[in-house]
CSV table of N, CA and C in Angstrom, one decimal:
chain,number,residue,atom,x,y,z
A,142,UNK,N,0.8,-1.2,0.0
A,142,UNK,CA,0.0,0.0,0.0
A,142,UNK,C,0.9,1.2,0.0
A,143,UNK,N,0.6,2.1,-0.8
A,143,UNK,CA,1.5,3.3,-0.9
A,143,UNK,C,0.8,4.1,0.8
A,144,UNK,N,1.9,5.2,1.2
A,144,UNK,CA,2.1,5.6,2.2
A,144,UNK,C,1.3,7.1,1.9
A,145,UNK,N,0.5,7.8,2.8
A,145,UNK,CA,0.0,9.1,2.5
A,145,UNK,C,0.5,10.0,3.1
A,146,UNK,N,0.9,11.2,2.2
A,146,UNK,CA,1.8,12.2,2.8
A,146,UNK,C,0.8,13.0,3.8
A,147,UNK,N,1.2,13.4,5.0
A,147,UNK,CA,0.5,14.7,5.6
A,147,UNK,C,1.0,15.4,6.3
A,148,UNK,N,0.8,16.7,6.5
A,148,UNK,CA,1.6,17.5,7.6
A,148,UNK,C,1.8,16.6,9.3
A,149,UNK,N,2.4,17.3,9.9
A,149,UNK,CA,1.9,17.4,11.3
A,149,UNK,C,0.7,18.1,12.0
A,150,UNK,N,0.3,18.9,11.3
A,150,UNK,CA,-1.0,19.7,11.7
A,150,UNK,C,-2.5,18.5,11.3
A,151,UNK,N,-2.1,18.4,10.0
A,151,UNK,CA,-2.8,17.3,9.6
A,151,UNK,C,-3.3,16.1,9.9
A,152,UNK,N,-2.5,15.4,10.8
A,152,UNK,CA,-2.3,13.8,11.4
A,152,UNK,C,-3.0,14.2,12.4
A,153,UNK,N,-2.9,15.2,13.1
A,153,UNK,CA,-3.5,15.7,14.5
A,153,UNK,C,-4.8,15.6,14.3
A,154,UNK,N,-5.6,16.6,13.4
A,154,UNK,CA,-7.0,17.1,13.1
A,154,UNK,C,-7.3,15.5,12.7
A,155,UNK,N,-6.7,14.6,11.7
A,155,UNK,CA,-7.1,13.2,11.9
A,155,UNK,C,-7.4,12.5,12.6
A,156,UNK,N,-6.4,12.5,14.0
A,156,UNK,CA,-6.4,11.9,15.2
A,156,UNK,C,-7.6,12.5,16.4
A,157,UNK,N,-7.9,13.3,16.3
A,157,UNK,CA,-9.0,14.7,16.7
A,157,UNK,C,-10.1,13.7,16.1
A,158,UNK,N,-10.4,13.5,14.8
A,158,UNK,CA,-11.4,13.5,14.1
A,158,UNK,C,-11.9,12.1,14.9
A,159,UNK,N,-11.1,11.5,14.5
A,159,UNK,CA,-11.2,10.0,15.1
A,159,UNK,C,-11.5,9.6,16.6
A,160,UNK,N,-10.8,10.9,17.3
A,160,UNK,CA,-11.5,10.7,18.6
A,160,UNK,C,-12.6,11.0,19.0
A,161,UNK,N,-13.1,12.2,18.3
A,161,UNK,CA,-14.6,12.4,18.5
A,161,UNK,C,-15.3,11.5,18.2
A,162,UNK,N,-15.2,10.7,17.0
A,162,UNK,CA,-16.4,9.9,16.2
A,162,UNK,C,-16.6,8.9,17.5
A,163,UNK,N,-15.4,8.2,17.8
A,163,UNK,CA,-15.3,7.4,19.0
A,163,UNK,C,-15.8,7.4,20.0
A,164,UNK,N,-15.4,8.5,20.5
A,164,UNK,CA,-15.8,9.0,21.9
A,164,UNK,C,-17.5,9.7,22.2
A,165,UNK,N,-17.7,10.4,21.1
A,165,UNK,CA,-18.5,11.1,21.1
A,165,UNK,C,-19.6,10.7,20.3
A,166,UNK,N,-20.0,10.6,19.2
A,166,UNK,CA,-20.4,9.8,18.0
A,166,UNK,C,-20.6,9.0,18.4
A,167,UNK,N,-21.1,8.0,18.6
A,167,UNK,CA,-20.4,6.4,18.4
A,167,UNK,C,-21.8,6.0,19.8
A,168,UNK,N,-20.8,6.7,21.2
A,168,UNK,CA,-21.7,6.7,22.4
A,168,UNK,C,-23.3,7.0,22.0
A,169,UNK,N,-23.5,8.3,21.5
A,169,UNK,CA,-24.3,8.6,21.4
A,169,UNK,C,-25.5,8.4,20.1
A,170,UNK,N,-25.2,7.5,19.1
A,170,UNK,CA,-26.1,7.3,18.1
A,170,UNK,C,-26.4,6.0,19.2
A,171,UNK,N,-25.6,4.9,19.4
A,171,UNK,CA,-25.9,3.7,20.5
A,171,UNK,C,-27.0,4.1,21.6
A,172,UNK,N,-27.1,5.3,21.8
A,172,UNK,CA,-27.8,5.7,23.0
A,172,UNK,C,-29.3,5.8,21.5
A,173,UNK,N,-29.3,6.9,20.9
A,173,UNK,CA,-30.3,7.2,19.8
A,173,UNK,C,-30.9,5.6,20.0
A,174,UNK,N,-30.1,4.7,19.2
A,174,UNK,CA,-30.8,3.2,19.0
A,174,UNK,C,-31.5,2.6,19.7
A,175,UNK,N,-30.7,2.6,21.1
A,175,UNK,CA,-31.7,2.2,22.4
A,175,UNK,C,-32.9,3.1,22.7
A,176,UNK,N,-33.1,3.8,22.5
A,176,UNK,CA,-34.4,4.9,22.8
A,176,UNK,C,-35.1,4.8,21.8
A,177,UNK,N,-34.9,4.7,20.4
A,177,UNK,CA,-36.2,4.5,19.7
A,177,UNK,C,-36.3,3.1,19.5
A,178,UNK,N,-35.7,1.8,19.7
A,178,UNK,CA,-36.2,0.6,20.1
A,178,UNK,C,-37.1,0.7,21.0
A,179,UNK,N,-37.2,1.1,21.8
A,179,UNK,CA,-37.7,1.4,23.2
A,179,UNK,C,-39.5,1.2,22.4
A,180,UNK,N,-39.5,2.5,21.6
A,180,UNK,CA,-40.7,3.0,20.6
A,180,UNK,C,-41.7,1.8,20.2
A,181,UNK,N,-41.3,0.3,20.5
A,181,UNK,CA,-42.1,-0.4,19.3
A,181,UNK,C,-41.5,-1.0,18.3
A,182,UNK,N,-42.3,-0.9,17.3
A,182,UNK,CA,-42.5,-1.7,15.9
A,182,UNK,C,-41.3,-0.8,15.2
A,183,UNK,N,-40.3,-1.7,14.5
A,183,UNK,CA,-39.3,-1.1,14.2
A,183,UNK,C,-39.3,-1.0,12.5
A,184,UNK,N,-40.1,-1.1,11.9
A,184,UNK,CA,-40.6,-1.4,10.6
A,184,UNK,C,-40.5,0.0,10.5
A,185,UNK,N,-41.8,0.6,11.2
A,185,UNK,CA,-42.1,1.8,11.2
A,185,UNK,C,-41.5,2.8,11.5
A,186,UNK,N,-40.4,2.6,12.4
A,186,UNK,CA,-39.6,3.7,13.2
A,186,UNK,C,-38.7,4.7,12.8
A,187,UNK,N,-38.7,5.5,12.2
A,187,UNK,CA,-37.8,6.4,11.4
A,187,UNK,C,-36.7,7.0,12.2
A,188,UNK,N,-37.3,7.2,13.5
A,188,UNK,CA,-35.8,7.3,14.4
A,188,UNK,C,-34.8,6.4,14.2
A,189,UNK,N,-35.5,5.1,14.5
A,189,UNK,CA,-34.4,3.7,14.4
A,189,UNK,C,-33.6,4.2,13.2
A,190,UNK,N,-34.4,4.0,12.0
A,190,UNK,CA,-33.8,3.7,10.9
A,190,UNK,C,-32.6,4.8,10.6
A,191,UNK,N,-33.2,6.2,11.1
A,191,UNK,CA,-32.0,7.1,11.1
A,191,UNK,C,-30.8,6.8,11.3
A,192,UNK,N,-31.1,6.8,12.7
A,192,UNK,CA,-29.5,6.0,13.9
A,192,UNK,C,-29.2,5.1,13.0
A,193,UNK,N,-29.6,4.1,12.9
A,193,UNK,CA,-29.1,2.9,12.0
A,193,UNK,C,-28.1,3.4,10.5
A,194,UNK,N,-28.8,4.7,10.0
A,194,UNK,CA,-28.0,4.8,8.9
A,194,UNK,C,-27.1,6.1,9.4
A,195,UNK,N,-27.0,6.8,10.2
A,195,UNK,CA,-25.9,7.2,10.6
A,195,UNK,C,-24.9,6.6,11.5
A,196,UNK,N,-25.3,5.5,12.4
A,196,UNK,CA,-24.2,4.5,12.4
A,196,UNK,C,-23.5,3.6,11.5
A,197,UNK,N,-23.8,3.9,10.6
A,197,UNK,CA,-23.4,3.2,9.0
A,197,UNK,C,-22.3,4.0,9.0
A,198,UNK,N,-22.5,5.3,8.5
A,198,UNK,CA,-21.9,6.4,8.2
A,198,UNK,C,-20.8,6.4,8.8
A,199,UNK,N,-20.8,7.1,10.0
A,199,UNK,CA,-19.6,6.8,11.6
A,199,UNK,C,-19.2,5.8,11.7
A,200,UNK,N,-19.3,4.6,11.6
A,200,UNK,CA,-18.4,3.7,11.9
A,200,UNK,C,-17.4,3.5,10.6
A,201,UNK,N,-18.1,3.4,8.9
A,201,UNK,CA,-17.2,3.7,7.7
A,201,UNK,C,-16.4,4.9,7.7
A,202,UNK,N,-17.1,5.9,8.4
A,202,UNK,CA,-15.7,6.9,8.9
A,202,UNK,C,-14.6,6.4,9.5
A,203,UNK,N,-15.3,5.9,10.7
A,203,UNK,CA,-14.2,5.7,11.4
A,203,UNK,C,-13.2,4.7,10.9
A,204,UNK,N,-13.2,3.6,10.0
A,204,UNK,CA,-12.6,2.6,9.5
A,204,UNK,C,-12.0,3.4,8.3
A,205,UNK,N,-12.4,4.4,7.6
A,205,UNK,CA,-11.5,5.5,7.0
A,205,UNK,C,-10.5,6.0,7.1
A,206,UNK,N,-10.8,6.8,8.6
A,206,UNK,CA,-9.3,7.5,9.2
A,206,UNK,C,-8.7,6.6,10.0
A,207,UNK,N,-9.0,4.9,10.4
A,207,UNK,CA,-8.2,4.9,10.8
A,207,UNK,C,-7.1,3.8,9.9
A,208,UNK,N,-7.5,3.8,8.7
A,208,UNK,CA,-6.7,3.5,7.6
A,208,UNK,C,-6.1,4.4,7.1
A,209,UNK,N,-6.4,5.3,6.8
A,209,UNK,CA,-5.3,6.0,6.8
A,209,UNK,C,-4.1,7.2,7.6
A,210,UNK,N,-4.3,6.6,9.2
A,210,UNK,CA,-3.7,6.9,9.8
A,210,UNK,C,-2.7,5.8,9.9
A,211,UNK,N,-3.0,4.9,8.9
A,211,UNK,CA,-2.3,3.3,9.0
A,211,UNK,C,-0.8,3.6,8.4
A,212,UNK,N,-1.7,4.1,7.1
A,212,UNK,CA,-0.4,4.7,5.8
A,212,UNK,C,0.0,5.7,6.0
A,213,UNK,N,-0.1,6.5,6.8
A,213,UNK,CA,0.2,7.7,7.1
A,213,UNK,C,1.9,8.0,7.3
A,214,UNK,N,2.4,9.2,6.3
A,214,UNK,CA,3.8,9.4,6.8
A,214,UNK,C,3.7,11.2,6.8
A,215,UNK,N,3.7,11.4,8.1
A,215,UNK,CA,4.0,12.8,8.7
A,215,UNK,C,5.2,13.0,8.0
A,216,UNK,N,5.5,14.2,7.2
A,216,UNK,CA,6.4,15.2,7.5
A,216,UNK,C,6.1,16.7,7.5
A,217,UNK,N,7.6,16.3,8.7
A,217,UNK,CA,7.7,17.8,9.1
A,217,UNK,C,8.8,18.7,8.3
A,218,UNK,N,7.7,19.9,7.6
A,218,UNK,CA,8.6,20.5,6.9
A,218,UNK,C,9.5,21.5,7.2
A,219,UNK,N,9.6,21.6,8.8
A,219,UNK,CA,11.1,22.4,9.2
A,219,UNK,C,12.3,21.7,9.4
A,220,UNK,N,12.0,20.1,9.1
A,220,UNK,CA,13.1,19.0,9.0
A,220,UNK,C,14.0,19.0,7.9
A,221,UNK,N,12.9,19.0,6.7
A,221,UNK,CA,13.9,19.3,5.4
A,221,UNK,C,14.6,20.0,4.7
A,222,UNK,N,15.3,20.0,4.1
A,222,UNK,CA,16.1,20.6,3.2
A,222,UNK,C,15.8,21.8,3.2
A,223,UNK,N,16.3,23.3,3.2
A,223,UNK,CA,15.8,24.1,3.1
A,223,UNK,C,16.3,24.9,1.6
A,224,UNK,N,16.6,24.3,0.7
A,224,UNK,CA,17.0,24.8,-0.7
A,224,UNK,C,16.3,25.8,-0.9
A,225,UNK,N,15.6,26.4,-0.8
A,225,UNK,CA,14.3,27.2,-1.5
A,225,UNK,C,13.3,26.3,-3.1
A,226,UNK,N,13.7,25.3,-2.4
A,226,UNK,CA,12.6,24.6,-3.5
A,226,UNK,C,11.3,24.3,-2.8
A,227,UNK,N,10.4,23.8,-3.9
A,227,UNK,CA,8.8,24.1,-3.7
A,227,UNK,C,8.7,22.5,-3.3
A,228,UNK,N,8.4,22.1,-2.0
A,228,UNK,CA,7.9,20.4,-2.0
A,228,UNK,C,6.9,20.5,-0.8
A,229,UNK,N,6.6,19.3,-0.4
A,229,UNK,CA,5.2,19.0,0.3
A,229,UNK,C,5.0,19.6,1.3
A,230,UNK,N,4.5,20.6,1.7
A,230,UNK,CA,4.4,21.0,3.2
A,230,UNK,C,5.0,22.4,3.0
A,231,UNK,N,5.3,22.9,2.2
A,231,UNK,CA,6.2,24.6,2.1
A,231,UNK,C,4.9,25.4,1.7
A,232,UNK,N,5.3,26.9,1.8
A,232,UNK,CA,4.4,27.7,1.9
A,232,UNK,C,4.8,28.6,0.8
A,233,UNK,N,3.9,29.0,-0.3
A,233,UNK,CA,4.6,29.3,-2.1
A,233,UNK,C,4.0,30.5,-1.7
A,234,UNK,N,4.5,31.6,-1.9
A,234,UNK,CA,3.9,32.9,-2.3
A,234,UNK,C,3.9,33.1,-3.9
A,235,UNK,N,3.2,33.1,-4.5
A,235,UNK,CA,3.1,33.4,-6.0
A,235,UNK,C,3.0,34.9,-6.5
A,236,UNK,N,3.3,35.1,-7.9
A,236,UNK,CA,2.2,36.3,-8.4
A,236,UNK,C,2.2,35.6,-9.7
A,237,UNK,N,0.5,36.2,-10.1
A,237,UNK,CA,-0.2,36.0,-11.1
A,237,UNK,C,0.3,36.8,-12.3
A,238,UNK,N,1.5,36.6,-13.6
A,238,UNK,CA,1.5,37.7,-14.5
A,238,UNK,C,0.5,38.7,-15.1
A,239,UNK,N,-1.0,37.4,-15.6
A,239,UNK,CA,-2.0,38.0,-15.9
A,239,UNK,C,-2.1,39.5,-15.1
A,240,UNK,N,-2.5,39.4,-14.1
A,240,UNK,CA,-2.9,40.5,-12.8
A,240,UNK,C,-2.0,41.1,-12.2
A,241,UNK,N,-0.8,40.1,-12.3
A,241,UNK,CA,0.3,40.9,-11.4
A,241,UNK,C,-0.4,40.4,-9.6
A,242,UNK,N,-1.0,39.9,-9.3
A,242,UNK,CA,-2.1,39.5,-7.9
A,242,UNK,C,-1.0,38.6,-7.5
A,243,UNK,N,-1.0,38.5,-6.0
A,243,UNK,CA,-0.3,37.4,-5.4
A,243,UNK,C,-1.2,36.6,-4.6
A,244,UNK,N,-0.6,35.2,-4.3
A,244,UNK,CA,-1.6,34.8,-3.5
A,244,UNK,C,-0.4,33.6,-3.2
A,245,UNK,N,-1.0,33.2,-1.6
A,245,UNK,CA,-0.4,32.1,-0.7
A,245,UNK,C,-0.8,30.9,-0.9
A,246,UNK,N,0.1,29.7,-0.7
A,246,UNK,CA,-0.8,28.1,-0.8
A,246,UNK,C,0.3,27.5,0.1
A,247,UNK,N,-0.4,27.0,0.6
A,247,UNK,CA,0.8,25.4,1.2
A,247,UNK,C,0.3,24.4,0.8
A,248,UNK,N,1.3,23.4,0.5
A,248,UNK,CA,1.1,22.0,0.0
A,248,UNK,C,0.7,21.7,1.0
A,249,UNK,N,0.1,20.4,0.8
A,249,UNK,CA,-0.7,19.5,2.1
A,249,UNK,C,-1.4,18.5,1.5
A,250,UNK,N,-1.3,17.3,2.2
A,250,UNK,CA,-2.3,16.0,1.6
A,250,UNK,C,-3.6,16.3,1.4
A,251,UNK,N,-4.1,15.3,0.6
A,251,UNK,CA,-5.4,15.3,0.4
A,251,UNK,C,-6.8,15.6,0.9
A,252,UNK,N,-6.5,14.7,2.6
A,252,UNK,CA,-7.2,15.8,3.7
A,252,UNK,C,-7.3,16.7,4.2
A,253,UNK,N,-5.8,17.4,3.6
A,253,UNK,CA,-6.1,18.7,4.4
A,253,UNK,C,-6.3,19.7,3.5
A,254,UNK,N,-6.2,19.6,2.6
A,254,UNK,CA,-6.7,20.7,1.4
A,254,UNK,C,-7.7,21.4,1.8
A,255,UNK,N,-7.8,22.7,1.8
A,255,UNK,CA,-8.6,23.6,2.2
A,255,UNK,C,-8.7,25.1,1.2
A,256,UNK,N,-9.1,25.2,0.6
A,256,UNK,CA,-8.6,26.5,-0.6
A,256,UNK,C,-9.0,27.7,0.2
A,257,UNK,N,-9.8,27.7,0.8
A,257,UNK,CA,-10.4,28.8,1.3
A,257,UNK,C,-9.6,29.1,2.9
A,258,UNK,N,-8.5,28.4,3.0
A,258,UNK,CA,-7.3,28.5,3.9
A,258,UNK,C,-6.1,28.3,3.0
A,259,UNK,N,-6.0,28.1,2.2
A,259,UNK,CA,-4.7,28.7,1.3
A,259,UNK,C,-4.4,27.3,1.4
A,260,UNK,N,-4.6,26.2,1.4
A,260,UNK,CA,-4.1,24.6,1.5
A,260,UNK,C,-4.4,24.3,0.5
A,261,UNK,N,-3.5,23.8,-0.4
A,261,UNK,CA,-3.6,23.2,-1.9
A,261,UNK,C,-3.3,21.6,-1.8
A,262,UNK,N,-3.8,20.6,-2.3
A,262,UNK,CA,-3.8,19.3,-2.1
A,262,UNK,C,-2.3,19.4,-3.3
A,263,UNK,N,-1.6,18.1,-2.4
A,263,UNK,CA,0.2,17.8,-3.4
A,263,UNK,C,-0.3,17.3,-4.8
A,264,UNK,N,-1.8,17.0,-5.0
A,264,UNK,CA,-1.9,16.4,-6.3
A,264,UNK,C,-2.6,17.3,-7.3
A,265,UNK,N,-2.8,18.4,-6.8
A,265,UNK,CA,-3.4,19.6,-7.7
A,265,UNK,C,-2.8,19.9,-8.8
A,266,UNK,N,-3.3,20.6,-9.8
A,266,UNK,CA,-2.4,20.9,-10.6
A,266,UNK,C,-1.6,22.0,-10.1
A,267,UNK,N,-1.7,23.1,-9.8
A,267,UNK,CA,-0.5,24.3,-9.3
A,267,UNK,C,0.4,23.4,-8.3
A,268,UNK,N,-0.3,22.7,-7.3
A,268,UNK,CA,1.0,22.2,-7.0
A,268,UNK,C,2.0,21.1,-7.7
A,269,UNK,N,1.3,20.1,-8.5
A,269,UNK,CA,2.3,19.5,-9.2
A,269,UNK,C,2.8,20.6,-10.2
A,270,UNK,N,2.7,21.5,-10.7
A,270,UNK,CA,3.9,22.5,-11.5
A,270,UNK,C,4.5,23.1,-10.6
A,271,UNK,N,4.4,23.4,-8.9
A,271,UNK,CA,5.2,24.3,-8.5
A,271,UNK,C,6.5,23.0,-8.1
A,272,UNK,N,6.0,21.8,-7.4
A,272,UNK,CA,6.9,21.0,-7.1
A,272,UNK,C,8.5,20.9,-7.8
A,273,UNK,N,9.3,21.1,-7.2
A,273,UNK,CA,10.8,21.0,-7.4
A,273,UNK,C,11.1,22.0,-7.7
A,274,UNK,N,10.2,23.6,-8.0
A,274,UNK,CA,10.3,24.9,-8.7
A,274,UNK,C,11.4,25.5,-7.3
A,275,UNK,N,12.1,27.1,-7.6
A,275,UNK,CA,12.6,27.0,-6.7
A,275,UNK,C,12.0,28.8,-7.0
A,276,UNK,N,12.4,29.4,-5.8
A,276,UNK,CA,11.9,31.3,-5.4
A,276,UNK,C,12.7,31.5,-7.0
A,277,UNK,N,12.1,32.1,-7.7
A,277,UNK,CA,12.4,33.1,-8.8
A,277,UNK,C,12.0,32.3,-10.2
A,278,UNK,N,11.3,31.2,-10.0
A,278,UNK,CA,11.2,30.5,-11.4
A,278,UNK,C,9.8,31.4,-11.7
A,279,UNK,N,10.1,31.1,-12.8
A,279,UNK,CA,8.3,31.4,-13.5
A,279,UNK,C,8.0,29.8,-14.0
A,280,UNK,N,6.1,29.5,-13.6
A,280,UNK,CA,5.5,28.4,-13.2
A,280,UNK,C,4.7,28.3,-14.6
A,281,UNK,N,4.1,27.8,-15.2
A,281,UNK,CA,3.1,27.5,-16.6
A,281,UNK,C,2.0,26.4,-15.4
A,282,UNK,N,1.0,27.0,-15.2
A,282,UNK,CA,-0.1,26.1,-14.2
A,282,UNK,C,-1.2,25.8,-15.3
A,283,UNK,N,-1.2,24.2,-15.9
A,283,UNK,CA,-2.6,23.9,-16.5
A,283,UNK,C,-3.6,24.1,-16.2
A,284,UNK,N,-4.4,25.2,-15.9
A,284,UNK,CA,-5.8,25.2,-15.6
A,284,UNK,C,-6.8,24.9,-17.2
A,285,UNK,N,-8.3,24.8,-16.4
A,285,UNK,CA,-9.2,24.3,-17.4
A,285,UNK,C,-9.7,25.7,-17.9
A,286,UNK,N,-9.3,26.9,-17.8
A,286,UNK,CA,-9.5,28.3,-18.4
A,286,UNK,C,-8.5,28.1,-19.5
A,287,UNK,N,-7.0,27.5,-19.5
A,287,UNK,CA,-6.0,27.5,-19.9
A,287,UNK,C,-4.5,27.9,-19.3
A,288,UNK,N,-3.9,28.2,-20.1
A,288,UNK,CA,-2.4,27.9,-18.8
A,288,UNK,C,-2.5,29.4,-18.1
A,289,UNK,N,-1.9,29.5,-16.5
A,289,UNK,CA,-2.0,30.5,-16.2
A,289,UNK,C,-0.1,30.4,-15.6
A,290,UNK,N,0.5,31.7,-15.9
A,290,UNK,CA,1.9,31.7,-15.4
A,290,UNK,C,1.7,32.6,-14.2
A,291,UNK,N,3.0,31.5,-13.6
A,291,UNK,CA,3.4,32.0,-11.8
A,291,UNK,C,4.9,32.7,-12.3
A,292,UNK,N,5.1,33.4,-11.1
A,292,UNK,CA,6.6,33.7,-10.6
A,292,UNK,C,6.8,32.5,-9.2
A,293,UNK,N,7.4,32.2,-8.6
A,293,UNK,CA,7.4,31.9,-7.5
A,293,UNK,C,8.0,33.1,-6.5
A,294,UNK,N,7.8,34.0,-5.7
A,294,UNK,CA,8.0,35.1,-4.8
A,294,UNK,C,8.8,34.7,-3.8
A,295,UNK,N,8.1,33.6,-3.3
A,295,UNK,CA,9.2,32.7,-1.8
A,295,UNK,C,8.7,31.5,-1.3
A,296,UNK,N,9.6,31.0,-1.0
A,296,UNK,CA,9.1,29.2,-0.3
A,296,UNK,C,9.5,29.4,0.8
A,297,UNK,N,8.9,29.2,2.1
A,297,UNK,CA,8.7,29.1,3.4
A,297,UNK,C,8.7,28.0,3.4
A,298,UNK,N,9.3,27.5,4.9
A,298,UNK,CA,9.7,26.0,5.3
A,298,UNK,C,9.0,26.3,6.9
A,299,UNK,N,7.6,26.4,7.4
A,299,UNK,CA,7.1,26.6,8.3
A,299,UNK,C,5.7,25.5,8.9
A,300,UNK,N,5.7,25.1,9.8
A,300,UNK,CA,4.4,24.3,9.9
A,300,UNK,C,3.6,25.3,10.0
């Protein structure tokens, strides 16, 4: 099985995630089940049936994250190399030629991708063109508008 990259911020928020469902989740749909059992005829019970399909849900969660906390390989990007090259876990400041506009991203796994936090997934397209780039290259990013050119401004090596 290939190994999944993620920050250290990221493994956490996984480990979080998974605690809740557990701890919290989990207790409490069990509790849901027993109380609309309680109700009777379970044919008819839409409470039951609820619980029952959100314990579906939560538990396939749970056997989610904790597979891929299985494969899971944390790095930490204040560990590595500090070349000024673009790799998993660095923080890209760009500018857009079109616009001249700048804008921030950090690489980050799949889960943690967040755009609307500046978190770009390592399989995106801008990040696979920024990958191995170093502060001063100009980038060609395939977008579905068509290609849009970077500068790279700076690579941060920051969690």
């Amino acid at each position: 099985m290939n190994s999944i990259p993620v920050t250290a911020f990221g493994a956490k928020a996984l480990e979080a995630a998974l605690l809740k469902l557990k701890d919290v989740s989990r207790p409490r749909i069990i509790e849901d089940i027993r109380v609309s059992r309680a109700h009777g005829d379970l044919k008819e019970n839409a409470e039951y049936h609820a619980a029952k399909e959100e314990q579906s849900f939560v538990e396939g969660r749970i056997k989610e994250i904790e597979l891929k906390l299985s494969r899971m390989q944390i790095i930490d990007v204040t560990k590595l190399s500090q070349d000024g090259r673009c790799v998993f876990g660095t923080t890209i400041t760009l500018m857009n030629f079109t616009d001249n506009s700048e804008i921030t991203y950090q690489i980050v796994g799949e889960d943690e991708a967040d755009i609307s936090l500046g978190k770009i997934s390592c399989h995106s397209p801008i990040a696979s063109a920024l990958m191995g780039n170093k502060e001063g290259d100009k980038v060609i990013v395939k977008a579905p508008k068509g290609d849009i050119i970077y500068k790279i401004l700076s690579v941060e090596y920051y969690i």
